[in-house]
Short mmCIF file of C-alpha atoms and ligand atoms in Angstrom, two decimals:
data_model
loop_
_atom_site.label_atom_id
_atom_site.label_comp_id
_atom_site.label_asym_id
_atom_site.label_seq_id
_atom_site.Cartn_x
_atom_site.Cartn_y
_atom_site.Cartn_z
CA UNK A 1 -35.98 -54.78 47.27
CA UNK A 2 -33.64 -53.32 44.61
CA UNK A 3 -29.99 -54.32 44.39
CA UNK A 4 -29.24 -51.74 41.70
CA UNK A 5 -26.40 -49.22 41.93
CA UNK A 6 -27.07 -46.07 39.90
CA UNK A 7 -24.29 -43.75 38.77
CA UNK A 8 -25.58 -40.22 38.11
CA UNK A 9 -23.32 -38.58 35.51
CA UNK A 10 -22.44 -42.02 34.18
CA UNK A 11 -20.68 -40.66 31.07
CA UNK A 12 -18.37 -38.26 32.95
CA UNK A 13 -14.72 -38.85 33.90
CA UNK A 14 -15.56 -39.91 37.44
CA UNK A 15 -18.74 -41.76 36.44
CA UNK A 16 -16.79 -43.95 34.02
CA UNK A 17 -14.04 -44.60 36.57
CA UNK A 18 -16.64 -45.64 39.17
CA UNK A 19 -18.39 -47.89 36.63
CA UNK A 20 -15.15 -49.72 35.88
CA UNK A 21 -14.40 -50.23 39.59
CA UNK A 22 -17.95 -51.49 40.31
CA UNK A 23 -17.65 -54.06 37.54
CA UNK A 24 -14.29 -55.16 39.02
CA UNK A 25 -16.17 -55.80 42.29
CA UNK A 26 -18.87 -57.86 40.57
CA UNK A 27 -21.51 -55.10 40.67
CA UNK A 28 -23.14 -54.23 37.33
CA UNK A 29 -24.06 -50.52 37.45
CA UNK A 30 -26.94 -48.62 35.93
CA UNK A 31 -25.72 -45.47 34.15
CA UNK A 32 -27.85 -42.35 34.47
CA UNK A 33 -27.27 -39.28 32.30
CA UNK A 34 -28.71 -36.78 29.90
CA UNK A 35 -27.30 -37.92 26.56
CA UNK A 36 -28.80 -41.21 25.32
CA UNK A 37 -26.17 -41.92 22.66
CA UNK A 38 -23.17 -41.33 24.95
CA UNK A 39 -24.85 -43.35 27.72
CA UNK A 40 -25.37 -46.31 25.40
CA UNK A 41 -21.76 -46.20 24.20
CA UNK A 42 -20.42 -45.95 27.78
CA UNK A 43 -22.73 -48.73 28.98
CA UNK A 44 -21.43 -51.01 26.22
CA UNK A 45 -17.80 -50.16 27.08
CA UNK A 46 -18.25 -50.89 30.81
CA UNK A 47 -20.83 -53.68 30.62
CA UNK A 48 -23.48 -51.67 32.47
CA UNK A 49 -26.83 -53.34 33.17
CA UNK A 50 -28.88 -50.60 31.52
CA UNK A 51 -29.14 -46.84 31.18
CA UNK A 52 -31.62 -44.25 32.42
CA UNK A 53 -31.91 -41.07 30.35
CA UNK A 54 -32.92 -38.06 32.41
CA UNK A 55 -32.40 -34.53 31.11
CA UNK A 56 -31.97 -32.75 34.43
CA UNK A 57 -31.09 -33.46 38.04
CA UNK A 58 -34.79 -32.97 38.92
CA UNK A 59 -35.74 -35.71 36.43
CA UNK A 60 -33.07 -37.98 37.93
CA UNK A 61 -34.58 -37.36 41.38
CA UNK A 62 -38.02 -38.34 40.05
CA UNK A 63 -36.61 -41.59 38.62
CA UNK A 64 -34.87 -42.38 41.94
CA UNK A 65 -38.14 -41.90 43.85
CA UNK A 66 -39.93 -44.15 41.37
CA UNK A 67 -37.41 -47.00 41.16
CA UNK A 68 -35.68 -46.79 44.58
CA UNK A 69 -32.28 -48.26 43.61
CA UNK A 70 -30.29 -49.71 46.53
CA UNK A 71 -27.46 -47.18 46.14
CA UNK A 72 -27.17 -43.90 44.22
CA UNK A 73 -23.69 -42.55 43.41
CA UNK A 74 -23.85 -38.85 42.55
CA UNK A 75 -20.93 -37.61 40.41
CA UNK A 76 -22.66 -34.41 39.24
CA UNK A 77 -21.18 -31.25 40.66
CA UNK A 78 -21.59 -28.69 41.97
CA UNK A 79 -22.78 -30.84 44.86
CA UNK A 80 -24.03 -27.72 46.67
CA UNK A 81 -26.76 -27.75 44.00
CA UNK A 82 -27.27 -31.45 43.29
CA UNK A 83 -26.85 -33.12 46.72
CA UNK A 84 -30.05 -31.84 48.37
CA UNK A 85 -32.59 -32.84 45.67
CA UNK A 86 -30.92 -36.22 45.14
CA UNK A 87 -30.72 -36.97 48.88
CA UNK A 88 -34.39 -36.04 49.32
CA UNK A 89 -35.22 -38.52 46.56
CA UNK A 90 -33.00 -41.18 48.19
CA UNK A 91 -34.44 -40.97 51.72
CA UNK A 92 -37.46 -43.24 51.03
CA UNK A 93 -35.39 -46.17 49.72
CA UNK A 94 -31.78 -45.60 48.61
CA UNK A 95 -28.38 -45.08 50.19
CA UNK A 96 -26.45 -42.09 48.81
CA UNK A 97 -22.77 -41.52 47.94
CA UNK A 98 -21.18 -38.41 46.41
CA UNK A 99 -17.77 -37.18 45.30
CA UNK A 100 -17.97 -33.76 46.92
CA UNK A 101 -14.71 -32.20 47.96
CA UNK A 102 -15.81 -28.77 49.07
CA UNK A 103 -16.86 -27.51 52.48
CA UNK A 104 -20.19 -26.12 51.25
CA UNK A 105 -21.34 -29.47 49.88
CA UNK A 106 -20.21 -31.42 52.95
CA UNK A 107 -22.17 -28.91 55.05
CA UNK A 108 -25.29 -29.67 52.97
CA UNK A 109 -24.93 -33.45 53.38
CA UNK A 110 -24.24 -33.24 57.14
CA UNK A 111 -27.42 -31.13 57.34
CA UNK A 112 -29.38 -34.28 56.37
CA UNK A 113 -27.94 -36.37 59.23
CA UNK A 114 -31.11 -36.36 61.36
CA UNK A 115 -33.43 -37.03 58.41
CA UNK A 116 -31.22 -39.87 57.12
CA UNK A 117 -30.95 -41.44 60.57
CA UNK A 118 -34.75 -41.33 60.96
CA UNK A 119 -35.20 -42.85 57.49
CA UNK A 120 -32.56 -45.56 58.08
CA UNK A 121 -30.48 -44.39 55.09
CA UNK A 122 -26.71 -43.99 54.91
CA UNK A 123 -25.31 -40.89 53.19
CA UNK A 124 -21.58 -40.83 52.40
CA UNK A 125 -20.07 -37.59 51.16
CA UNK A 126 -16.47 -36.88 50.16
CA UNK A 127 -16.06 -40.27 48.47
CA UNK A 128 -13.07 -39.26 46.35
CA UNK A 129 -9.33 -38.83 46.73
CA UNK A 130 -9.57 -35.39 48.32
CA UNK A 131 -11.42 -36.24 51.50
CA UNK A 132 -10.69 -39.94 51.80
CA UNK A 133 -6.89 -39.91 51.44
CA UNK A 134 -6.28 -37.49 54.30
CA UNK A 135 -9.20 -38.61 56.48
CA UNK A 136 -8.01 -42.22 56.33
CA UNK A 137 -4.64 -41.26 57.83
CA UNK A 138 -6.36 -39.27 60.57
CA UNK A 139 -8.63 -42.22 61.43
CA UNK A 140 -5.65 -44.60 61.41
CA UNK A 141 -3.58 -42.38 63.75
CA UNK A 142 -6.53 -41.79 66.09
CA UNK A 143 -7.24 -45.50 66.60
CA UNK A 144 -7.42 -46.28 70.35
CA UNK A 145 -6.27 -42.76 71.28
CA UNK A 146 -8.03 -39.76 72.80
CA UNK A 147 -8.89 -36.85 70.49
CA UNK A 148 -5.73 -34.95 69.53
CA UNK A 149 -5.45 -31.22 70.28
CA UNK A 150 -4.50 -30.20 66.76
CA UNK A 151 -4.37 -31.74 63.30
CA UNK A 152 -2.90 -30.66 59.99
CA UNK A 153 -3.74 -32.60 56.83
CA UNK A 154 -1.97 -32.23 53.49
CA UNK A 155 -3.38 -33.51 50.21
CA UNK A 156 -0.89 -34.20 47.41
CA UNK A 157 -2.70 -35.65 44.39
CA UNK A 158 -1.04 -37.00 41.26
CA UNK A 159 -3.38 -37.54 38.36
CA UNK A 160 -3.03 -37.78 34.62
CA UNK A 161 -5.54 -35.76 32.59
CA UNK A 162 -7.09 -36.63 29.23
CA UNK A 163 -7.45 -33.70 26.84
CA UNK A 164 -10.91 -32.14 27.11
CA UNK A 165 -12.67 -29.17 28.68
CA UNK A 166 -12.97 -28.20 32.32
CA UNK A 167 -16.74 -28.92 32.20
CA UNK A 168 -19.73 -27.26 33.92
CA UNK A 169 -19.53 -29.34 37.07
CA UNK A 170 -15.91 -28.60 37.89
CA UNK A 171 -16.16 -24.94 36.80
CA UNK A 172 -19.07 -24.33 39.15
CA UNK A 173 -17.39 -26.20 42.01
CA UNK A 174 -14.28 -24.05 41.58
CA UNK A 175 -16.00 -20.66 41.24
CA UNK A 176 -19.05 -20.92 43.52
CA UNK A 177 -16.96 -20.55 46.67
CA UNK A 178 -18.41 -21.54 50.03
CA UNK A 179 -22.04 -20.40 50.22
CA UNK A 180 -23.64 -21.34 53.54
CA UNK A 181 -20.44 -22.36 55.35
CA UNK A 182 -20.21 -20.74 58.80
CA UNK A 183 -17.15 -18.88 60.08
CA UNK A 184 -16.42 -16.54 57.16
CA UNK A 185 -17.43 -15.20 53.76
CA UNK A 186 -18.06 -17.02 50.50
CA UNK A 187 -14.48 -16.62 49.24
CA UNK A 188 -12.61 -16.73 52.55
CA UNK A 189 -10.53 -19.68 53.64
CA UNK A 190 -11.44 -21.67 56.76
CA UNK A 191 -9.81 -23.58 59.58
CA UNK A 192 -11.03 -24.90 62.92
CA UNK A 193 -10.10 -23.05 66.09
CA UNK A 194 -11.50 -24.03 69.50
CA UNK A 195 -13.85 -26.45 67.73
CA UNK A 196 -15.40 -23.79 65.47
CA UNK A 197 -14.92 -22.93 61.81
CA UNK A 198 -13.18 -19.55 61.54
CA UNK A 199 -11.88 -17.42 58.71
CA UNK A 200 -8.34 -17.95 57.43
CA UNK A 201 -6.44 -16.65 54.42
CA UNK A 202 -6.49 -18.96 51.39
CA UNK A 203 -2.90 -19.84 50.59
CA UNK A 204 -1.60 -19.25 54.13
CA UNK A 205 0.08 -21.86 56.39
CA UNK A 206 2.52 -22.78 53.63
CA UNK A 207 4.69 -25.82 54.31
CA UNK A 208 7.57 -27.34 52.39
CA UNK A 209 6.69 -30.99 52.77
CA UNK A 210 9.23 -33.76 52.26
CA UNK A 211 7.39 -36.73 50.76
CA UNK A 212 8.40 -40.26 51.79
CA UNK A 213 9.99 -40.72 48.33
CA UNK A 214 12.47 -37.91 49.15
CA UNK A 215 10.95 -35.25 46.86
CA UNK A 216 9.45 -31.99 48.12
CA UNK A 217 6.15 -30.19 47.48
CA UNK A 218 4.78 -26.94 48.85
CA UNK A 219 1.32 -27.11 50.37
CA UNK A 220 -0.85 -24.19 51.41
CA UNK A 221 -4.18 -23.75 53.14
CA UNK A 222 -7.23 -24.23 50.95
CA UNK A 223 -10.75 -24.68 52.32
CA UNK A 224 -11.72 -28.12 51.03
CA UNK A 225 -13.83 -30.93 52.41
CA UNK A 226 -10.89 -32.64 54.09
CA UNK A 227 -10.87 -29.87 56.69
CA UNK A 228 -14.34 -30.84 57.93
CA UNK A 229 -13.66 -34.56 57.54
CA UNK A 230 -10.44 -34.33 59.60
CA UNK A 231 -12.26 -32.38 62.32
CA UNK A 232 -15.16 -34.89 62.49
CA UNK A 233 -12.88 -37.94 62.34
CA UNK A 234 -10.41 -36.74 64.99
CA UNK A 235 -12.51 -34.59 67.32
CA UNK A 236 -9.54 -32.15 67.38
CA UNK A 237 -10.54 -28.54 68.18
CA UNK A 238 -7.79 -27.06 65.97
CA UNK A 239 -7.53 -28.28 62.37
CA UNK A 240 -5.81 -26.94 59.25
CA UNK A 241 -6.04 -28.47 55.78
CA UNK A 242 -3.65 -27.76 52.94
CA UNK A 243 -3.00 -28.97 49.43
CA UNK A 244 -0.18 -29.03 46.90
CA UNK A 245 -2.79 -27.95 44.33
CA UNK A 246 -2.95 -24.39 45.63
CA UNK A 247 -1.14 -22.22 43.07
CA UNK A 248 2.08 -21.17 44.76
CA UNK A 249 2.91 -18.32 42.34
CA UNK A 250 3.18 -14.95 44.18
CA UNK A 251 1.38 -13.32 41.21
CA UNK A 252 -1.67 -15.57 41.59
CA UNK A 253 -1.70 -14.90 45.33
CA UNK A 254 -1.62 -11.15 44.64
CA UNK A 255 -4.47 -11.33 42.10
CA UNK A 256 -6.65 -13.73 44.10
CA UNK A 257 -8.31 -11.16 46.43
CA UNK A 258 -9.35 -8.99 43.45
CA UNK A 259 -10.62 -12.00 41.48
CA UNK A 260 -12.68 -13.32 44.38
CA UNK A 261 -14.14 -9.85 45.05
CA UNK A 262 -15.33 -9.75 41.42
CA UNK A 263 -16.80 -13.26 41.69
CA UNK A 264 -19.23 -12.11 44.40
CA UNK A 265 -21.04 -10.22 41.58
CA UNK A 266 -23.48 -12.82 40.20
CA UNK A 267 -23.38 -11.90 36.46
CA UNK A 268 -19.55 -11.91 36.54
CA UNK A 269 -19.54 -15.29 38.31
CA UNK A 270 -22.03 -16.74 35.80
CA UNK A 271 -19.92 -15.47 32.88
CA UNK A 272 -16.69 -16.77 34.46
CA UNK A 273 -18.25 -20.21 35.04
CA UNK A 274 -19.39 -20.42 31.39
CA UNK A 275 -15.93 -19.41 30.15
CA UNK A 276 -14.11 -21.78 32.48
CA UNK A 277 -16.43 -24.72 31.65
CA UNK A 278 -15.49 -24.53 27.96
CA UNK A 279 -11.79 -23.91 28.57
CA UNK A 280 -9.75 -26.63 26.91
CA UNK A 281 -7.48 -28.70 29.13
CA UNK A 282 -4.50 -30.37 27.45
CA UNK A 283 -3.61 -33.98 28.15
CA UNK A 284 -1.22 -34.04 31.09
CA UNK A 285 0.88 -36.91 32.40
CA UNK A 286 0.93 -37.64 36.11
CA UNK A 287 3.35 -35.20 37.77
CA UNK A 288 4.75 -37.81 40.19
CA UNK A 289 4.51 -41.59 40.59
CA UNK A 290 2.30 -41.47 43.67
CA UNK A 291 -0.50 -39.46 45.25
CA UNK A 292 -0.24 -38.84 48.98
CA UNK A 293 -2.52 -38.11 51.89
CA UNK A 294 -0.68 -36.81 54.94
CA UNK A 295 -1.71 -36.03 58.51
CA UNK A 296 0.17 -34.72 61.52
CA UNK A 297 -1.59 -34.99 64.88
CA UNK A 298 -0.45 -33.26 68.04
CA UNK A 299 -1.46 -33.81 71.68
CA UNK A 300 -0.79 -31.22 74.39
CA UNK A 301 1.28 -33.77 76.37
CA UNK A 302 3.92 -33.35 73.62
CA UNK A 303 3.01 -36.43 71.55
CA UNK A 304 3.07 -35.93 67.78
CA UNK A 305 2.09 -38.64 65.29
CA UNK A 306 2.54 -38.40 61.56
CA UNK A 307 1.46 -40.70 58.77
CA UNK A 308 0.97 -41.02 55.04
CA UNK A 309 -1.36 -42.78 52.68
CA UNK A 310 0.43 -43.79 49.48
CA UNK A 311 -1.50 -44.55 46.33
CA UNK A 312 -1.20 -44.26 42.57
CA UNK A 313 -3.39 -42.12 40.31
CA UNK A 314 -5.76 -39.94 42.34
CA UNK A 315 -8.53 -40.27 39.72
CA UNK A 316 -8.33 -44.08 39.85
CA UNK A 317 -8.69 -43.88 43.65
CA UNK A 318 -11.67 -41.52 43.17
CA UNK A 319 -13.28 -44.24 41.05
CA UNK A 320 -12.50 -47.00 43.52
CA UNK A 321 -13.76 -45.37 46.75
CA UNK A 322 -17.43 -44.93 45.71
CA UNK A 323 -17.41 -48.41 44.16
CA UNK A 324 -16.04 -49.99 47.35
CA UNK A 325 -18.55 -48.03 49.45
CA UNK A 326 -21.45 -49.09 47.23
CA UNK A 327 -20.33 -52.73 47.41
CA UNK A 328 -20.18 -52.55 51.23
CA UNK A 329 -23.56 -50.81 51.46
CA UNK A 330 -25.06 -53.53 49.25
CA UNK A 331 -23.64 -56.41 51.27
CA UNK A 332 -23.55 -55.26 54.93
CA UNK A 333 -25.92 -53.09 56.99
CA UNK A 334 -24.33 -49.69 57.66
CA UNK A 335 -24.90 -47.01 60.25
CA UNK A 336 -27.63 -44.60 59.05
CA UNK A 337 -26.93 -40.85 58.96
CA UNK A 338 -24.39 -38.61 57.20
CA UNK A 339 -20.76 -39.75 57.08
CA UNK A 340 -17.44 -39.33 55.35
CA UNK A 341 -15.90 -42.57 53.99
CA UNK A 342 -13.16 -43.46 56.51
CA UNK A 343 -15.19 -42.21 59.48
CA UNK A 344 -17.81 -44.80 58.47
CA UNK A 345 -15.65 -47.76 57.44
CA UNK A 346 -12.30 -47.10 59.14
CA UNK A 347 -8.78 -47.16 57.73
CA UNK A 348 -9.21 -50.45 55.83
CA UNK A 349 -11.44 -48.77 53.24
CA UNK A 350 -8.46 -47.05 51.58
CA UNK A 351 -6.44 -50.29 51.68
CA UNK A 352 -9.30 -52.08 49.89
CA UNK A 353 -8.86 -49.44 47.16
CA UNK A 354 -5.15 -50.16 46.67
CA UNK A 355 -3.62 -47.64 49.10
CA UNK A 356 -0.92 -48.30 51.70
CA UNK A 357 -0.17 -46.57 55.04
CA UNK A 358 3.28 -45.35 56.02
CA UNK A 359 3.27 -44.37 59.67
CA UNK A 360 6.49 -42.45 60.28
CA UNK A 361 6.37 -41.79 64.01
N1 LIG B 401 -13.58 -35.73 45.71
C1 LIG B 401 -12.65 -35.79 44.78
O1 LIG B 401 -11.49 -36.08 45.06
C2 LIG B 401 -13.07 -35.58 43.34
C3 LIG B 401 -12.27 -36.08 42.30
C4 LIG B 401 -12.70 -35.89 40.99
C5 LIG B 401 -13.86 -35.19 40.74
N2 LIG B 401 -14.59 -34.69 41.78
C6 LIG B 401 -15.83 -33.91 41.53
O2 LIG B 401 -16.75 -34.73 40.84
C7 LIG B 401 -17.50 -33.92 39.93
C8 LIG B 401 -17.43 -34.58 38.55
O3 LIG B 401 -16.11 -34.51 38.06
P1 LIG B 401 -15.77 -35.15 36.65
O4 LIG B 401 -14.31 -34.93 36.46
O5 LIG B 401 -16.31 -36.54 36.56
O6 LIG B 401 -16.61 -34.18 35.67
P2 LIG B 401 -17.16 -34.47 34.22
O7 LIG B 401 -16.27 -35.40 33.46
O8 LIG B 401 -17.45 -33.12 33.65
O9 LIG B 401 -18.53 -35.24 34.47
C9 LIG B 401 -19.63 -34.63 35.03
C10 LIG B 401 -20.89 -35.44 34.72
O10 LIG B 401 -21.99 -34.72 35.26
C11 LIG B 401 -22.97 -34.52 34.22
N3 LIG B 401 -23.61 -33.22 34.42
C12 LIG B 401 -23.00 -32.02 34.58
N4 LIG B 401 -23.92 -31.06 34.80
C13 LIG B 401 -25.13 -31.68 34.75
C14 LIG B 401 -26.47 -31.23 34.89
N5 LIG B 401 -26.74 -29.95 35.13
N6 LIG B 401 -27.47 -32.13 34.79
C15 LIG B 401 -27.22 -33.43 34.56
N7 LIG B 401 -25.96 -33.93 34.42
C16 LIG B 401 -24.94 -33.05 34.51
C17 LIG B 401 -22.20 -34.56 32.92
O11 LIG B 401 -23.08 -34.93 31.92
P3 LIG B 401 -22.75 -34.72 30.36
O12 LIG B 401 -21.76 -35.81 30.02
O13 LIG B 401 -24.06 -34.88 29.70
O14 LIG B 401 -22.16 -33.33 30.23
C18 LIG B 401 -21.13 -35.62 33.22
O15 LIG B 401 -21.66 -36.90 33.02
C19 LIG B 401 -16.91 -32.51 39.97
O16 LIG B 401 -17.74 -31.70 40.75
C20 LIG B 401 -15.57 -32.69 40.64
O17 LIG B 401 -15.21 -31.57 41.40
C21 LIG B 401 -14.22 -34.89 43.06
#
């Protein structure tokens, strides 16, 4: 039986970060990608075992079926497109991890729960900062307690950026919206009400949040994977998720409805994705010393609990979570089916990746 861990998109920002974290844990990864020269250079830099050159996601799926690595880490977005073919290829013999952070992709992976359970495979989606930082606080606060009545999670990432381009994967993730997610349209926001996903306005539920370091950020509702993860992990019927990354400018909020209406037109969306993918991004230092995951849980008896997860660079954490998951999947039998990281491994997962809890209540 294979003990190999494959990283799909091994030359990308996240792929390289995951490779480094796997090596730190004593796991030598196999890098999978479409450019032989860049793969070889990255493999040499990170001490990878070998490389697999595959021109498309379909070719990667064929290689997975043929070689059945123990664990496949998918860093190729948009995960709404790549998750299904890769998971189908994994079901015969490989566990699966991805870095999805959008509701549509989490919906796809949860759709494989029955098939994965029957096949005895573990699928972990949301294995990056976005989902894991907030979900971990929810899981920590819910320990030994009944399901809360409402939950709000706030995601406050801090990450430095190297100069480069936005890239196809991120451009598509940003502009494809939420195809196939119940409760509203492709470009509507979402929240949970009475246990069901319903429409909400993107950018609503604004909150001026005082961070534990004394500084303030504004967060606003944005329909990302942490909404679904917080709902699953807590069992709360009412859940809102918000992020400091939502542009707070009134101008952007005014333009957003028109922009999203135009994006429903396929040729415009395709053009916008191509333009955005090649847009240059300047190098950017981290905006604050720490990244934060925050959750506030409320019970109808009047109890409110609040907690934080404190960590450094969000991108470093996004490299560490899949690596830690892969290491655990390699060494210990895990529950089959579809999961998010902290729902599967509990609050200690984030601590094993360098994060620290601050429970303020
Ligand atoms: N959950 C989180 O918190 C979190 C955090 C960071 C990133 N992410 C997500 O992770 C994904 C990757 O982000 P990133 O910053 O690592 O992007 P990136 O640097 O652009 O890397 C993407 C990788 O995917 C490969 N790729 C893209 N399209 C492909 C295709 N059609 N077929 C085969 N390979 C393809 C690229 O290959 P080439 O090198 O050949 O172009 C590259 O190796 C994005 O969707 C992003 O949203 C999530």
